[in-house]
Short mmCIF file of N, CA, C and O in Angstrom, two decimals:
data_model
loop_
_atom_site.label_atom_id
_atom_site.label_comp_id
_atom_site.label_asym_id
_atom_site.label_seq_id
_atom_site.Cartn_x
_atom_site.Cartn_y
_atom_site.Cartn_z
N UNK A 3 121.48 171.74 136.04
CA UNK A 3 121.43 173.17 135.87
C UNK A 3 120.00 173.64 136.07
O UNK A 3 119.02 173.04 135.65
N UNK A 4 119.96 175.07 136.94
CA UNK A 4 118.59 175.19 137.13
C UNK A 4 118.09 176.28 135.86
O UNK A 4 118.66 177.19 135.26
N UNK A 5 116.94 175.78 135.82
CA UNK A 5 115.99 176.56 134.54
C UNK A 5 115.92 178.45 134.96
O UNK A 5 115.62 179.23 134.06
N UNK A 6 116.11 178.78 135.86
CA UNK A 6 116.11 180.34 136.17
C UNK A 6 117.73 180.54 136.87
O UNK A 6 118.36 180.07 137.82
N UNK A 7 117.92 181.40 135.93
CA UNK A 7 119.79 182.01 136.71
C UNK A 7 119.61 183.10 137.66
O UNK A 7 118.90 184.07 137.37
N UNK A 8 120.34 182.98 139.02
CA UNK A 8 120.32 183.42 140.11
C UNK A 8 120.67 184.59 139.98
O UNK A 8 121.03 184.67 138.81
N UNK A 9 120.82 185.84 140.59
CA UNK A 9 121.99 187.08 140.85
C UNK A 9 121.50 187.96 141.75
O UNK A 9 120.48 188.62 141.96
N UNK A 10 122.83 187.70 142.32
CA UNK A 10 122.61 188.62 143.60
C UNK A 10 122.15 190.22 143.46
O UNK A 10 122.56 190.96 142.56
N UNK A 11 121.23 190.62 144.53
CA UNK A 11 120.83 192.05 144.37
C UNK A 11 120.78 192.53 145.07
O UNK A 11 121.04 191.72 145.95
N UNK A 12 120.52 193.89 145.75
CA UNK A 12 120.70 194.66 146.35
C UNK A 12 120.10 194.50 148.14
O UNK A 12 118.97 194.03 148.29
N UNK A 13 120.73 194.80 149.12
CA UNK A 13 120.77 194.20 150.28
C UNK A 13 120.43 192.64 150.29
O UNK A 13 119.32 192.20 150.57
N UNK A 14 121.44 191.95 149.97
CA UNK A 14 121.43 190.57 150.54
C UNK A 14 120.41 189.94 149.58
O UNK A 14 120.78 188.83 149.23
N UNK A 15 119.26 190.32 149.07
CA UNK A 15 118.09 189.70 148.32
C UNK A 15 118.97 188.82 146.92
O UNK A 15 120.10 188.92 146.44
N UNK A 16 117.96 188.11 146.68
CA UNK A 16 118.41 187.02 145.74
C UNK A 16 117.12 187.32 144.46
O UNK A 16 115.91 187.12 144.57
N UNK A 17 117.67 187.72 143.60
CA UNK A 17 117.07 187.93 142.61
C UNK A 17 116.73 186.98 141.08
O UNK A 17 117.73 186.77 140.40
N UNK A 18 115.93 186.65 140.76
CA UNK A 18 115.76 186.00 140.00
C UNK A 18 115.90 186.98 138.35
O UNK A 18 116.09 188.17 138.11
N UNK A 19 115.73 185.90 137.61
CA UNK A 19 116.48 186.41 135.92
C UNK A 19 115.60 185.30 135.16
O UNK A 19 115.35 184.18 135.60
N UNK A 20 115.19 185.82 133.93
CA UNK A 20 114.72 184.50 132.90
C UNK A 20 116.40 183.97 132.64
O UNK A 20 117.49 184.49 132.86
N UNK A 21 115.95 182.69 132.07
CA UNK A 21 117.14 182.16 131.58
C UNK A 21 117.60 182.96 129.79
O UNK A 21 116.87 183.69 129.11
N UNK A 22 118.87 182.53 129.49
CA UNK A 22 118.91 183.59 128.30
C UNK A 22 118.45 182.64 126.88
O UNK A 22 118.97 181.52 126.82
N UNK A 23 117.69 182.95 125.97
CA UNK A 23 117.03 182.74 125.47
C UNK A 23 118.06 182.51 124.12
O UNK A 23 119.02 183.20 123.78
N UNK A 24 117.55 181.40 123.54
CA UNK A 24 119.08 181.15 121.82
C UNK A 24 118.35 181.69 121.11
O UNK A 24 117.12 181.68 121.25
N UNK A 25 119.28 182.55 119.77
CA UNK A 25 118.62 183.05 118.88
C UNK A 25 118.63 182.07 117.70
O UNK A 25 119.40 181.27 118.24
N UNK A 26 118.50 181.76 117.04
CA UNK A 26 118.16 180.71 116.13
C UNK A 26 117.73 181.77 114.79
O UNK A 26 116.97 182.74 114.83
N UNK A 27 118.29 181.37 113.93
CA UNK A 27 118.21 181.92 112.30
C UNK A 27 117.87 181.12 111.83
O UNK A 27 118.12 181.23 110.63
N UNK A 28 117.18 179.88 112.14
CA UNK A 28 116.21 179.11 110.85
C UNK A 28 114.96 179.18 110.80
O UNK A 28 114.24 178.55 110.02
N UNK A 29 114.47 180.23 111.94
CA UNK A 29 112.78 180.73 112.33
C UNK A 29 111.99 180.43 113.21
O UNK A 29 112.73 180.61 114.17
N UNK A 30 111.03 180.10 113.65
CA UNK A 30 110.40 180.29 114.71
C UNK A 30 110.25 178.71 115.14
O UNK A 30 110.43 178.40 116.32
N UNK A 31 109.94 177.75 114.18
CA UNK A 31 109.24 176.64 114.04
C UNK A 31 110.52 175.50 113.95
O UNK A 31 110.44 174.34 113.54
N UNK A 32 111.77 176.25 114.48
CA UNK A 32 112.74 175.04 114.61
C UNK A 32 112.48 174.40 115.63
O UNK A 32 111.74 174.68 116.58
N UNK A 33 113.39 173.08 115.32
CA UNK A 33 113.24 171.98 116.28
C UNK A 33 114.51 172.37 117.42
O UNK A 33 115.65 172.73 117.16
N UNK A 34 113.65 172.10 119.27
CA UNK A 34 114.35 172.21 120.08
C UNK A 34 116.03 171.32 119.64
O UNK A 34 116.14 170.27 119.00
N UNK A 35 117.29 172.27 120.30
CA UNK A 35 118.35 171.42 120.55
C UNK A 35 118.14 170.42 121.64
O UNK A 35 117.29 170.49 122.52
N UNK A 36 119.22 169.28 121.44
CA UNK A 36 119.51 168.49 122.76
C UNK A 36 119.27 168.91 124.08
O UNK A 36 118.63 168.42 125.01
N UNK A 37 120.09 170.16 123.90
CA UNK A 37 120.36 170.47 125.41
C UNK A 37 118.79 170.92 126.37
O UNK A 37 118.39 170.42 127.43
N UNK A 38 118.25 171.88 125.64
CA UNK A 38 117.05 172.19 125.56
C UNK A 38 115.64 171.20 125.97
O UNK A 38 114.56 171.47 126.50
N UNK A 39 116.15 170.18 125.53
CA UNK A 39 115.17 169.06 125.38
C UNK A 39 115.28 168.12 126.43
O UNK A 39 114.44 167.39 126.95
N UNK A 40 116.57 168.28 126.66
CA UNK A 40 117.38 167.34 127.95
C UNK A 40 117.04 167.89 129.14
O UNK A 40 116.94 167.12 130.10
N UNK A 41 116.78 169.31 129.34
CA UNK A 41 116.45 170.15 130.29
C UNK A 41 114.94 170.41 130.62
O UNK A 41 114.38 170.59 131.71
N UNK A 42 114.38 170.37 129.14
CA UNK A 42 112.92 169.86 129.61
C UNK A 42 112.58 168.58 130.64
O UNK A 42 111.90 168.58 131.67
N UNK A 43 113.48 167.22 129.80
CA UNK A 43 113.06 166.09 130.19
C UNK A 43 113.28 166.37 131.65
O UNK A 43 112.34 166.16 132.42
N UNK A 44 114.61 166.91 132.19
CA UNK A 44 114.67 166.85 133.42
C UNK A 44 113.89 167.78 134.52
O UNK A 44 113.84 167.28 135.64
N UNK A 45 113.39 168.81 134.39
CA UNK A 45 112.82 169.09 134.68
C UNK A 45 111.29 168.84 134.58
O UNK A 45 110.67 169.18 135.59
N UNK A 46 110.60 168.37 133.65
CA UNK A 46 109.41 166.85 134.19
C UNK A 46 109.70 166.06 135.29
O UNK A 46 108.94 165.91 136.25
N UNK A 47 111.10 165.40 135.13
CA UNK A 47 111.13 164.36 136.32
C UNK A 47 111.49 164.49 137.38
O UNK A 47 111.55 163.53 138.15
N UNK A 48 111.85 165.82 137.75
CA UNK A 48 112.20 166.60 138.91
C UNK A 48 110.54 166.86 139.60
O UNK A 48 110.19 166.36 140.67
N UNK A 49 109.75 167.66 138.82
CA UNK A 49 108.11 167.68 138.88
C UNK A 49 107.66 166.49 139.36
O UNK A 49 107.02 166.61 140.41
N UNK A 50 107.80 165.13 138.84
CA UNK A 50 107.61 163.62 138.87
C UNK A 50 107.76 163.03 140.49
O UNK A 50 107.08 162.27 141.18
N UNK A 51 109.16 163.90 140.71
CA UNK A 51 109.71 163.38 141.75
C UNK A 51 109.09 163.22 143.17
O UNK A 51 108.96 162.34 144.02
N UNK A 52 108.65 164.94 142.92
CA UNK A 52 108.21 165.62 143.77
C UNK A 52 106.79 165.27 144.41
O UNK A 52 106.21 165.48 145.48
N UNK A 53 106.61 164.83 143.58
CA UNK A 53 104.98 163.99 143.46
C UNK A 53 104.92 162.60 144.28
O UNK A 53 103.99 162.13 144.93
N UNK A 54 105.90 162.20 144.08
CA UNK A 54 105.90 160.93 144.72
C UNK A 54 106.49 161.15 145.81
O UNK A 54 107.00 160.14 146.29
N UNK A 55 106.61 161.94 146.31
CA UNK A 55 107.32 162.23 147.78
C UNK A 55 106.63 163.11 148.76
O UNK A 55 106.80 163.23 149.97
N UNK A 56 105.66 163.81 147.78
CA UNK A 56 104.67 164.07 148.53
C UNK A 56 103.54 162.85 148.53
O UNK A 56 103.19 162.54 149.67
N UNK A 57 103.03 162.27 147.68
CA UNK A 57 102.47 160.85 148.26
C UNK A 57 102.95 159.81 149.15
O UNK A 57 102.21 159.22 149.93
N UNK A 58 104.27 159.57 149.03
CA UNK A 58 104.87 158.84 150.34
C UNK A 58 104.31 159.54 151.49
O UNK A 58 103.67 158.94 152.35
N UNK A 59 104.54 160.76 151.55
CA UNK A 59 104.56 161.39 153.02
C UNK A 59 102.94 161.14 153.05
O UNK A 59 102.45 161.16 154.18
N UNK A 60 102.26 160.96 152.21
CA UNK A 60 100.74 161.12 152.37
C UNK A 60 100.15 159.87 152.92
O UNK A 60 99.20 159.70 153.69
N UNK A 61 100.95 159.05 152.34
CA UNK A 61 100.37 157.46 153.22
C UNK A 61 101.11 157.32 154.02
O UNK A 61 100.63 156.66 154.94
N UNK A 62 102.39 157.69 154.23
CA UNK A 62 103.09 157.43 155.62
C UNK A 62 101.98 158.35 157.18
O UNK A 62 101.82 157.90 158.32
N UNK A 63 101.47 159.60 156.64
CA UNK A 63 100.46 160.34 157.91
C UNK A 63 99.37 159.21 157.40
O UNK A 63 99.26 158.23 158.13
N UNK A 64 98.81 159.25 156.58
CA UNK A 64 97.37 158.14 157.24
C UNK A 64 97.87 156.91 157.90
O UNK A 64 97.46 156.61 159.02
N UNK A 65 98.65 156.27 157.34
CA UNK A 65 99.08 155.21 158.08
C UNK A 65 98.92 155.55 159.68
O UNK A 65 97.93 155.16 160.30
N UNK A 66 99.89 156.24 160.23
CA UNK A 66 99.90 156.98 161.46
C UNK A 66 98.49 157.09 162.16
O UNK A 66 98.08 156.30 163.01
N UNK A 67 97.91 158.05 161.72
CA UNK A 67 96.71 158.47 161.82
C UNK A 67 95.85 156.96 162.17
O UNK A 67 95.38 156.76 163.28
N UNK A 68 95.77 156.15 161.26
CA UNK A 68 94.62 155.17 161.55
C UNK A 68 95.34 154.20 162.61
O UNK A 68 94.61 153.80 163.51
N UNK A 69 96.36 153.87 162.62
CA UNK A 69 96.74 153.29 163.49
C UNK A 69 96.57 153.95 165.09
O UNK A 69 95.87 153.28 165.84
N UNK A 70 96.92 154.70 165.43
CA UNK A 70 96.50 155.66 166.51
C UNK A 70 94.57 155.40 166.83
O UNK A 70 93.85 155.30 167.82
N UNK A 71 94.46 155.39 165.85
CA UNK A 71 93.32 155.45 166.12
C UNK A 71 92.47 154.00 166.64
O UNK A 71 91.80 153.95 167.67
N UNK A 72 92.59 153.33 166.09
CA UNK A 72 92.63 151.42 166.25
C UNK A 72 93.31 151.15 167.30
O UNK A 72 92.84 150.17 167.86
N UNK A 73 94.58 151.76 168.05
CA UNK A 73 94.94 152.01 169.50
C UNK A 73 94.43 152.31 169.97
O UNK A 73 94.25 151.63 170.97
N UNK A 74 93.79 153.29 169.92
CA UNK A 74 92.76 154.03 170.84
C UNK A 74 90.99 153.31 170.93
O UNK A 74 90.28 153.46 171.92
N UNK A 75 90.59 152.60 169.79
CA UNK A 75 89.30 151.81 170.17
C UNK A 75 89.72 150.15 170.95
O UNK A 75 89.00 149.33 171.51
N UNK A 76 90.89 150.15 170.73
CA UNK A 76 90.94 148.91 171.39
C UNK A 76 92.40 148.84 172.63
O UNK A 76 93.18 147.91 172.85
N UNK A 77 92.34 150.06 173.17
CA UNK A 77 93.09 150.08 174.12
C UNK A 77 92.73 149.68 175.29
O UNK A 77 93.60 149.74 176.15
N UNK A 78 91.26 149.10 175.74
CA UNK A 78 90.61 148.04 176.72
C UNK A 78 91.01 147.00 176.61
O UNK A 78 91.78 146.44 177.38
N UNK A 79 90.69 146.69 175.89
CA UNK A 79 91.01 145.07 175.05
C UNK A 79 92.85 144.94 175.08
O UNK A 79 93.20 144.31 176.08
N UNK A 80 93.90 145.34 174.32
CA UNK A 80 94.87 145.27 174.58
C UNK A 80 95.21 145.54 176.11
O UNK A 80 95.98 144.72 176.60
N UNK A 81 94.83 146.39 176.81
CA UNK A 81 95.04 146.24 178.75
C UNK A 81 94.98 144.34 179.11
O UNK A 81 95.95 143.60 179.27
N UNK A 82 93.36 143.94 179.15
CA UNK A 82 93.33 143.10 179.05
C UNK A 82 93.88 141.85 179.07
O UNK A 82 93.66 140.96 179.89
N UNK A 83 94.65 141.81 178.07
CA UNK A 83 95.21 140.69 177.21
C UNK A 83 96.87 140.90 177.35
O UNK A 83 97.74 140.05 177.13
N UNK A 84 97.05 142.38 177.81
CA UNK A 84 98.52 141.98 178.73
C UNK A 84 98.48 142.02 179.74
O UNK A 84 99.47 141.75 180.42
#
């Protein structure tokens, strides 16, 4: 479930909404529910995720990058030798 509820708005636009908020009668300083907490956790590891997939992609381009490049100083040498 996503943390912001969707609704449609006026010409075609997609409008965003806070999510709806629990009222709680034991005061300010209660302890989160499950669900609440479950939705935190997941949304950290969604954050988490994202992170590591932008670092994959980050060593997958240098990789690229230096290799190209080590082709290119020794593309005499490989002629050469085939």
């Amino acid at each position: 479930m996503s943390v912001f509820a969707f609704q449609p708005a006026v010409c075609g636009r997609v409008a965003m909404s806070s999510p709806p908020t629990s009222k709680s009668h034991s005061g300010a300083n209660a302890a989160p529910s499950a669900p609440t907490a479950a939705k935190t956790q997941l949304v950290q590891n969604v954050g988490r995720f994202r992170w590591i997939i932008c670092t994959v992609l980050l060593l997958g381009v240098m990789k690229n990058y230096m290799d190209r490049q080590v082709i290119g100083v020794l593309k005499t040498t490989l002629q050469h030798d085939l």
